[in-house]
Coordinates of C-alpha atoms and ligand atoms in Angstrom, one line a residue:
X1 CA 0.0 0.0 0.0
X2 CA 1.4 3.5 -0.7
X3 CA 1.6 5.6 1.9
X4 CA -1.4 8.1 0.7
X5 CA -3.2 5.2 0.5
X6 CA -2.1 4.4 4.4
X7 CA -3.1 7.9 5.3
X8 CA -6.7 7.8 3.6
X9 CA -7.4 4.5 5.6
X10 CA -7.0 5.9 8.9
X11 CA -9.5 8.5 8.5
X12 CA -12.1 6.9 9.9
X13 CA -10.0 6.6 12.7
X14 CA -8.7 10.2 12.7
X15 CA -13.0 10.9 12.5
X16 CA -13.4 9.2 15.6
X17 CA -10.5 10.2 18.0
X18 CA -11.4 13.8 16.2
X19 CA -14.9 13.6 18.1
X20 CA -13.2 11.9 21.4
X21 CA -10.6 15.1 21.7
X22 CA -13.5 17.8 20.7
X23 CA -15.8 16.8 23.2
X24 CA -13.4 17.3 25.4
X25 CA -14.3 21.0 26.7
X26 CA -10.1 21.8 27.0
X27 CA -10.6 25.6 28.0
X28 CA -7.4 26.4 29.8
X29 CA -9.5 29.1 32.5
X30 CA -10.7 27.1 35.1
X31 CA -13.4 30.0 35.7
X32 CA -15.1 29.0 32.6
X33 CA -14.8 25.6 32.6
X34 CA -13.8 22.5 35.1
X35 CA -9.6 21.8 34.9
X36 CA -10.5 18.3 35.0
X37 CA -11.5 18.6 31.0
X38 CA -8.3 20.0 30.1
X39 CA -6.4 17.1 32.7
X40 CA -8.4 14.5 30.5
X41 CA -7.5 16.2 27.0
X42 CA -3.6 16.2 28.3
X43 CA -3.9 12.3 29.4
X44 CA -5.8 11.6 25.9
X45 CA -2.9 12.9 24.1
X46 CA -0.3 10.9 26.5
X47 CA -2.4 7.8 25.9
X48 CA -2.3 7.7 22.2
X49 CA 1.5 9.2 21.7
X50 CA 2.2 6.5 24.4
X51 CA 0.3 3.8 21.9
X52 CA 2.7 4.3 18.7
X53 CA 6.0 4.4 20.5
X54 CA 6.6 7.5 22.6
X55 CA 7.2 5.6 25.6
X56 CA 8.5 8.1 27.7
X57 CA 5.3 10.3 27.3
X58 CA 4.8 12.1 30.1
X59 CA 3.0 15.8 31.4
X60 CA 5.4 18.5 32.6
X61 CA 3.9 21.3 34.4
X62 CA 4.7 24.7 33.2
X63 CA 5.1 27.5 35.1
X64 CA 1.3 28.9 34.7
X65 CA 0.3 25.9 35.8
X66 CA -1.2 24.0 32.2
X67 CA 0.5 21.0 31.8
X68 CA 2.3 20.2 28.5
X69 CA 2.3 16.3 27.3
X70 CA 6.1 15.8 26.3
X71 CA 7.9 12.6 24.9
X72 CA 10.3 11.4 22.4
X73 CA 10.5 8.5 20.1
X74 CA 14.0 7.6 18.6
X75 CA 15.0 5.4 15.9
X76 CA 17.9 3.0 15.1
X77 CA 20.4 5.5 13.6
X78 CA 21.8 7.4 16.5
X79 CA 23.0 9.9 13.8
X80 CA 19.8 10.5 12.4
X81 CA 18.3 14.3 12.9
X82 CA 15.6 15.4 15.7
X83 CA 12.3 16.2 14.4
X84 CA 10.2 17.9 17.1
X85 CA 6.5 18.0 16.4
X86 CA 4.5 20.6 18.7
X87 CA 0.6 21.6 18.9
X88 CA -1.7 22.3 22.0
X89 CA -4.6 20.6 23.4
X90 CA -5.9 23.9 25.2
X91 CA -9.2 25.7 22.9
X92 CA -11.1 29.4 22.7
X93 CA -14.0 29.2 24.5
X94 CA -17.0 28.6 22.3
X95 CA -17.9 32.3 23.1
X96 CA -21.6 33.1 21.9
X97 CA -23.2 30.0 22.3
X98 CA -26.2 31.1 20.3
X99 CA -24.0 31.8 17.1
X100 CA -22.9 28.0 16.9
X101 CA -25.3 26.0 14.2
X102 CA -23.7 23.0 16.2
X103 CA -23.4 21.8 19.1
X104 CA -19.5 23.6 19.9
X105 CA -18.1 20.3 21.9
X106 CA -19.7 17.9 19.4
X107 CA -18.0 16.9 16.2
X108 CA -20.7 17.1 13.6
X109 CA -20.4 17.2 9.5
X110 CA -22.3 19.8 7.7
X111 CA -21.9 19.8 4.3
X112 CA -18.6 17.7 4.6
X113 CA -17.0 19.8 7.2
X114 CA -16.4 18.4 10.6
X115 CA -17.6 21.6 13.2
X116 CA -16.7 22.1 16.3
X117 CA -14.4 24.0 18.8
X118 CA -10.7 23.0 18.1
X119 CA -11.5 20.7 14.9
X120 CA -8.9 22.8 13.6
X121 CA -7.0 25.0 16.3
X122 CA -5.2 22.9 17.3
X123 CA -6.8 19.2 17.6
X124 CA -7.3 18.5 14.1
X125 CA -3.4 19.0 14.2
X126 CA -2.8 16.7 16.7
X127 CA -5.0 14.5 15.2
X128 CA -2.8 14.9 11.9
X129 CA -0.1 14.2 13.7
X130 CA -1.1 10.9 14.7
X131 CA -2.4 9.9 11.5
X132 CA 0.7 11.1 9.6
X133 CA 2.9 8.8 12.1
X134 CA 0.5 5.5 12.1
X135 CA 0.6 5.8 8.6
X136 CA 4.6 5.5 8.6
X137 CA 4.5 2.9 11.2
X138 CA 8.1 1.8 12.1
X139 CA 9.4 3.3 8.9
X140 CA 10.8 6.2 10.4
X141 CA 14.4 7.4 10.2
X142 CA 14.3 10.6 12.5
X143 CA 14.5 10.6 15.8
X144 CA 11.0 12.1 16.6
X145 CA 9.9 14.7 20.3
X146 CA 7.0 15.4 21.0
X147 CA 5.6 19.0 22.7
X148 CA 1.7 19.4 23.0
X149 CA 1.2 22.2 25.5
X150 CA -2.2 23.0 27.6
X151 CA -2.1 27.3 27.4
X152 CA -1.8 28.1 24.2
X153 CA -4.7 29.8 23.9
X154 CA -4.8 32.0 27.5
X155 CA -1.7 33.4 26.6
X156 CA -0.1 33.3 29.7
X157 CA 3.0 31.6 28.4
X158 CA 3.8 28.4 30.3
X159 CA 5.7 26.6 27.9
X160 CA 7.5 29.5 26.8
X161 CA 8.4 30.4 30.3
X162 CA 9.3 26.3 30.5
X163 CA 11.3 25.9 26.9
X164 CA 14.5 27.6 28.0
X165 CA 15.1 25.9 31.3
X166 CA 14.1 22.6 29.7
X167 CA 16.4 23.1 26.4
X168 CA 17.7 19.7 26.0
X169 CA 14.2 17.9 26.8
X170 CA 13.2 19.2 23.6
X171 CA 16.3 19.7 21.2
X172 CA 15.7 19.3 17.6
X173 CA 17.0 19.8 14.3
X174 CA 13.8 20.9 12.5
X175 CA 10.6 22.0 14.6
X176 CA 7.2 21.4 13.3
X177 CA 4.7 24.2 14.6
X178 CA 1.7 23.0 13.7
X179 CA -0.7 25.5 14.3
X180 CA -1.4 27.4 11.1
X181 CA -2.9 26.6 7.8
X182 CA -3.0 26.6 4.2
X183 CA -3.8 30.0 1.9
X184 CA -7.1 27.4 0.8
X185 CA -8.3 24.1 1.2
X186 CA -6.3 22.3 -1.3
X187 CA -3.7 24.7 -1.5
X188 CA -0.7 24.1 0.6
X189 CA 1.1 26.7 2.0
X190 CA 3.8 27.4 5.2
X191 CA 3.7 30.7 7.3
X192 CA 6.9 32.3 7.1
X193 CA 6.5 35.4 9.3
X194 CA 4.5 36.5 12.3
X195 CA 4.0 40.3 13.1
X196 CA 5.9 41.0 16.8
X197 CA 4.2 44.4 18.7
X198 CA 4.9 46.6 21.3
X199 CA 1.9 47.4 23.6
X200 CA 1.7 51.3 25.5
X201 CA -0.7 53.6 27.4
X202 CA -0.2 56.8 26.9
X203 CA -1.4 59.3 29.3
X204 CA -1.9 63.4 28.9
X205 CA -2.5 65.7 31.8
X206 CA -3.0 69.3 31.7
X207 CA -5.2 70.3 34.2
X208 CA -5.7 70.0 37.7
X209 CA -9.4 68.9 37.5
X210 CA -12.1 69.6 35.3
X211 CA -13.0 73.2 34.3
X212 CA -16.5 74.7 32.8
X213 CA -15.7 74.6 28.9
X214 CA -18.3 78.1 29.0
X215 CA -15.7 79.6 31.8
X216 CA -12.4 78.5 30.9
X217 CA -13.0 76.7 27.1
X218 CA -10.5 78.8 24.5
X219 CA -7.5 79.4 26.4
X220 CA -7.4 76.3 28.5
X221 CA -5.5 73.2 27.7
X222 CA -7.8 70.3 26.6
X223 CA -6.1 66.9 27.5
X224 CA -8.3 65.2 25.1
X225 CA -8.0 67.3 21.9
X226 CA -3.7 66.8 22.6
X227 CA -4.2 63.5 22.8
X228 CA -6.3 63.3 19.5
X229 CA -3.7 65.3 18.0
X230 CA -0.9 62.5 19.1
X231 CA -2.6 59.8 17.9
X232 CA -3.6 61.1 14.6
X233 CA 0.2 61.6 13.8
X234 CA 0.2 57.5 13.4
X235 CA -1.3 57.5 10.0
X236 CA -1.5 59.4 6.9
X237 CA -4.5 60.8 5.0
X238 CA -4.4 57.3 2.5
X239 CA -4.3 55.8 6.3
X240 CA -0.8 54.3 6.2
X241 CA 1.0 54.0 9.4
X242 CA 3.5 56.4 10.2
X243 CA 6.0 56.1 12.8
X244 CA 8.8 58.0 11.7
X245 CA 12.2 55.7 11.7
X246 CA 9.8 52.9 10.8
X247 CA 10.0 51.9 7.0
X248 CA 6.0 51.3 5.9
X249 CA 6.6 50.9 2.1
X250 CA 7.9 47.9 2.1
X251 CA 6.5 44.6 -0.4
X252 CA 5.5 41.7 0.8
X253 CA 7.2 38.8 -1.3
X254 CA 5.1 35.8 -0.4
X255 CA 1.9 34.7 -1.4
X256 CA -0.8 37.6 -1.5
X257 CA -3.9 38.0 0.6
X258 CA -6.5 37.8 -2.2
X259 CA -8.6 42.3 -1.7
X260 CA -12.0 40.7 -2.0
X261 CA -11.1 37.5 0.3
X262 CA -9.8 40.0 2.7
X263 CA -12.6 42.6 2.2
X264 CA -15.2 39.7 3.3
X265 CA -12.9 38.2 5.9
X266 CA -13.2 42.1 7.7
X267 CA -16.3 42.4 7.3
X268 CA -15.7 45.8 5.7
X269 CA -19.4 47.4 5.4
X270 CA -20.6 49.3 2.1
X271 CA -18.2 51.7 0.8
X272 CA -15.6 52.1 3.3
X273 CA -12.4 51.7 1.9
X274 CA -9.0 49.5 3.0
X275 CA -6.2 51.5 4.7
X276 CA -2.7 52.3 2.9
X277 CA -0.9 52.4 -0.1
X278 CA 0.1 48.8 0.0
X279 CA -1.0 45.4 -1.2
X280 CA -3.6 43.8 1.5
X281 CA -0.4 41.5 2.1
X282 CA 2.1 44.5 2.4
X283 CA 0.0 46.3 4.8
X284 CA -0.4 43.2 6.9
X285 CA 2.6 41.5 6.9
X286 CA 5.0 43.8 5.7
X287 CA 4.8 47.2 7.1
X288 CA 4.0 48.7 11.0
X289 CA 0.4 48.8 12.0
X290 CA -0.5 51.2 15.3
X291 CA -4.4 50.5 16.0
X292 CA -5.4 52.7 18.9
X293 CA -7.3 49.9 21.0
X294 CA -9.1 52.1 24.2
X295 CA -9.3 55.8 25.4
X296 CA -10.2 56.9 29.1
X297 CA -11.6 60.0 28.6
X298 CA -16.0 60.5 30.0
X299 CA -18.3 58.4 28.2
X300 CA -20.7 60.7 26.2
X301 CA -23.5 59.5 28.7
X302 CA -22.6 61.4 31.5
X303 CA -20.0 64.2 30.0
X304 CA -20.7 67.3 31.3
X305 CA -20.1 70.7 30.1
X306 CA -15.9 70.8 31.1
X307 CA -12.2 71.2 30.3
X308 CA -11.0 67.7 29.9
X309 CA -7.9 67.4 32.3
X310 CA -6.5 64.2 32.0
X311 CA -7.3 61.8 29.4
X312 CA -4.8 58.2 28.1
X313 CA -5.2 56.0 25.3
X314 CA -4.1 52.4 24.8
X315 CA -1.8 51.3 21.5
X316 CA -1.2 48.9 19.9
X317 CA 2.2 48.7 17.5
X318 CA 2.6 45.6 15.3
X319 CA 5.9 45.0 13.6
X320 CA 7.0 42.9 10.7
X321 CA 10.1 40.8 10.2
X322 CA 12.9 43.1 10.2
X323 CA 12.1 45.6 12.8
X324 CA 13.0 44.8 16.6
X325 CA 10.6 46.0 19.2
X326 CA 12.8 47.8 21.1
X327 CA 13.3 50.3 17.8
X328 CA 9.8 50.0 17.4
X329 CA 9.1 51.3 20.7
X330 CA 11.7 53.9 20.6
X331 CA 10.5 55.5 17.9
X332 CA 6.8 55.3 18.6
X333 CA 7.7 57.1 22.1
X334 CA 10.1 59.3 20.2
X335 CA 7.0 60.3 17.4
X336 CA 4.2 60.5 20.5
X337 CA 6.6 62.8 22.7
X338 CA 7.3 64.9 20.2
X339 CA 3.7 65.6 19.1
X340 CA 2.7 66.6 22.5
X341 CA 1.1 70.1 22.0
X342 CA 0.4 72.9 24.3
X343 CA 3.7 71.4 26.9
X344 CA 0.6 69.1 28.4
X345 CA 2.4 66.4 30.9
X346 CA 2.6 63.1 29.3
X347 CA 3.4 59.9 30.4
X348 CA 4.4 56.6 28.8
X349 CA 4.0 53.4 30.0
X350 CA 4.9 49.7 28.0
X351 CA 2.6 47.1 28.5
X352 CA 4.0 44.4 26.5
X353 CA 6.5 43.8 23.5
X354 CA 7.0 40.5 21.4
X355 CA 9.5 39.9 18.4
X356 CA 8.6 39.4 14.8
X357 CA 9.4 36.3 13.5
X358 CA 10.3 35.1 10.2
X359 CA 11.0 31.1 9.2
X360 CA 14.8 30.3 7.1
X361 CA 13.6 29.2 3.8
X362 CA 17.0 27.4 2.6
X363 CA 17.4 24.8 5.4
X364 CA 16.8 21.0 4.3
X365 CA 14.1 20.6 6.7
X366 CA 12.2 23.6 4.7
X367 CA 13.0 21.8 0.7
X368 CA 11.9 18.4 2.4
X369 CA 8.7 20.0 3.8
X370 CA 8.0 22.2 -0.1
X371 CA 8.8 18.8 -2.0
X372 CA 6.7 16.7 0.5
X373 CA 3.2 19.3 0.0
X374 CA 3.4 19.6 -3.5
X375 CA 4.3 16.0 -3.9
X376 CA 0.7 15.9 -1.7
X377 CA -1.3 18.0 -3.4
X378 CA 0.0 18.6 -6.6
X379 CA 0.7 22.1 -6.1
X380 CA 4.0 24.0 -4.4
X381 CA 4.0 24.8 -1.3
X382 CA 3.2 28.8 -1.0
X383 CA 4.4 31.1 1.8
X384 CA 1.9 33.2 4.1
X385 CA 2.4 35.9 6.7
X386 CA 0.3 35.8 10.0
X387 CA -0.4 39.2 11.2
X388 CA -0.6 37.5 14.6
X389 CA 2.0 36.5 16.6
X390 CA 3.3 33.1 18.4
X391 CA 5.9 34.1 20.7
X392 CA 6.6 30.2 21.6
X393 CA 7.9 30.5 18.1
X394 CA 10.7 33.3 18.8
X395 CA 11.4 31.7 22.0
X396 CA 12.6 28.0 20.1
X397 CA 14.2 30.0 17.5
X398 CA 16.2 31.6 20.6
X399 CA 16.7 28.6 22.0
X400 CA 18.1 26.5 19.2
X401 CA 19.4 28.9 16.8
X402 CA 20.5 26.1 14.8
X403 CA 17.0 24.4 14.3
X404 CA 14.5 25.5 11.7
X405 CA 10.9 26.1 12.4
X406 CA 8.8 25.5 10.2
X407 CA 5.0 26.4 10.1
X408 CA 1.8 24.2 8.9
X409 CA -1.6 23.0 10.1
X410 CA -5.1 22.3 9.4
X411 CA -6.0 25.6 9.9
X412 CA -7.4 26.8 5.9
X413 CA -9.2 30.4 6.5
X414 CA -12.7 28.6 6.1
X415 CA -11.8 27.2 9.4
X416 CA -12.7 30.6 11.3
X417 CA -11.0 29.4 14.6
X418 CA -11.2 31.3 17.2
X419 CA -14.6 32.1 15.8
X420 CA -18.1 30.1 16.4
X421 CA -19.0 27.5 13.8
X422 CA -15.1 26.9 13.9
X423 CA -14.5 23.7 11.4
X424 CA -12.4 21.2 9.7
X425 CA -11.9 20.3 5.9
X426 CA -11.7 16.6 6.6
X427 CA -9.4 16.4 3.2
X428 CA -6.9 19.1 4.8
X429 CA -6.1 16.8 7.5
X430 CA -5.5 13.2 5.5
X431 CA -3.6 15.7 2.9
X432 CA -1.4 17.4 5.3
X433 CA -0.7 13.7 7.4
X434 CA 0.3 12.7 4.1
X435 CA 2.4 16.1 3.8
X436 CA 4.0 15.2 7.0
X437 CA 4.7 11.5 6.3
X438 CA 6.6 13.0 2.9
X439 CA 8.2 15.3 5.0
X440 CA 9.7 12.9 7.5
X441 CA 10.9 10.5 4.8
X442 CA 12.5 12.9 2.8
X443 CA 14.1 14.8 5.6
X444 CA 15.8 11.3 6.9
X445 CA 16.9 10.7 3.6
X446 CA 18.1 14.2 2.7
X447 CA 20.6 14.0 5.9
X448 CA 22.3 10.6 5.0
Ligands
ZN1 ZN1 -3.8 27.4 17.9

């Protein structure tokens, strides 16, 4: 039997351990949702790693507490390379229960889709993990880890925290995130960069307390209208970001984000336009982004006729590939100072930063991967941006500057995770095992 052939066998089988890991209500916030369901997704994933040869599987517990299902498999050839396979077993709450057509925790087909929260991020990667190795079976020449973490989701960082102080536990030549998807069902694709950001509140002061705008409007400082005035410097008229010392005309080389996919994907309503100069692609994967995200200033219900003393605004700076936060934050402090008006007081603080991350594209782990999808699916392998970012995937690439991380998943844009009515192409998991399976033979035989 050939090994796509192997691979479209088990798919019953990937159907039904699907719908065991789904109803499994794996929300890492034990407010919403009992830790014993994320404790049984973690010791579902043990027990079937456990089954096809990792027999060391075992949970670590990170530092937030989740508990990450680690274990290793190696193979004859102590010179072989380290492949290290990672996804997470934590989900997004189903959020607005009445917007599901499903039931969220029950794995049901509509229209030969397989619904329900996590199909795709990140259990129908798991699940193509599994499928990928059964249908290899002993034939593998890599030494294979394993890393499926319990908070990816919450973003509180446990196995990021855990990676560093754990380095050797989970060495590995070649790292396979999976957690990201295709450009379309059918049409493979790896995501080569992730936006990084840097996170500040700005506050203005210029008043001691509130003054009547009829006694003192005119000459008196407004906090408000100089914070306005800040925060419109961070865009242009055509609404591109501008951040001076930060380069927004550059092209984004990869795969482009199809105007009208995008347009739709927004939800853009009648007649308003897209922001920038750019491509879709550039603006969203190549060039800065500052979205104001809150304001503190009084709510229109309840504003009274006064002076506004004191007012602060929440921002938030995504970078591309190419541009380190700390320059990024330097020079959106450097652009907000310096547009203060009027000498009103200002204050800065940082909330949070994270690196942009781009993928190497000539390692042999990245040609073995390309050869294996298009071998696949007939079709070469594409590369995406994420506008997003995955700061466990900065952290391994700190961590084992040697290793190459490479990004794929189940997780096609129809798949609206993160969303309700979240989804599964049934075909996008047996096509990407088979993508894996390709990729693990052909990365053992490219190293001998
Ligand atoms: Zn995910």
């Amino acid at each position: 039997m050939t090994l796509r052939e192997n691979v479209s066998q088990l798919m019953p089988q990937a159907r039904q351990e699907l719908a065991e890991l789904v109803a499994l209500r794996s929300v890492a916030d034990p407010r919403q949702f009992p830790a014993t369901e994320c404790e049984q997704a973690a010791r579902w994933v043990l027990d079937k790693f456990a089954e096809i040869g990792f027999a060391d599987a075992h949970l670590e517990v990170t530092p937030d507490g989740s508990a990450a299902v680690v274990g290793s498999r190696a193979c004859s050839d102590p010179q072989a390379p380290t492949v290290l396979l990672y996804a997470h077993y934590d989900v997004q709450p189903p959020l607005d229960d009445a917007a599901w057509r499903t039931p969220p925790f029950e794995l049901t087909e509509v229209d030969g889709r397989w619904y329900g929260r996590g199909a795709a991020d990140c259990k129908g990667n798991i699940i193509m993990h599994l499928a990928a190795l059964r249908a290899l079976g002993e034939d593998v020449a890599v030494n294979l880890k394993l890393v499926v973490e319990g908070s990816e989701e919450q973003g509180t960082g446990g196995l990021e925290e855990f990676v560093p102080g754990h380095a050797d536990l989970l060495r590995a030549d070649a790292i396979i995130v999976a957690d990201t998807g295709n450009a379309a069902v059918g049409y493979p694709a790896a995501t080569v960069s992730l936006r990084g950001m840097v996170n500040v509140v700005v506050t203005v002061e210029a008043l001691r307390s509130e003054i009547h705008s009829g006694m003192f409007g005119g000459p008196a400082p407004d906090a408000l209208a100089a914070l306005v005035a800040m925060l419109a410097t961070l865009r242009d008229a055509h609404g591109n970001t501008t951040v001076t010392g930060l380069d927004s005309t550059r092209r984004w080389e990869g795969a482009p984000y199809p105007t009208e996919q995008f347009i739709s994907d927004a939800g853009l309503l009648d007649g308003v336009q897209l922001l920038g100069d750019g491509s879709v692609s550039d603006m969203l994967w190549a060039r800065p982004a500052a979205t104001i995200l809150g304001i503190d200033c009084p709510p229109v219900l309840g504003s009274s006729a006064a002076v506004v003393p004191r007012a602060a605004a929440r921002i938030n700076l995504r970078i591309p590939p190419g541009t380190t936060p700390e320059e990024a934050e330097a020079a959106l402090l450097a652009q907000l100072r310096g547009a203060a008006p009027w000498g009103v007081h200002v204050t800065i603080e940082v909330e949070a930063i994270g690196n942009p991350f781009e993928a190497s594209t000539d390692g042999p782990a990245y040609h073995a991967m390309a050869a294996a999808a298009e071998e696949a699916y007939g079709r070469p392998m594409a590369r995406l941006g994420q506008g997003g970012s995955i700061p466990l995937c900065t952290v391994f690439q700190q961590t084992y500057p040697g290793a190459e991380v490479i990004l794929i998943g189940v997780e096609e844009p129809l798949a609206l995770i993160h969303a309700p009515n979240e989804s599964v192409a049934p075909s996008e998991i047996e096509d990407m095992a088979l993508t894996e399976a390709l990729f693990l033979q052909r990365y053992a035989a490219l190293q001998r």
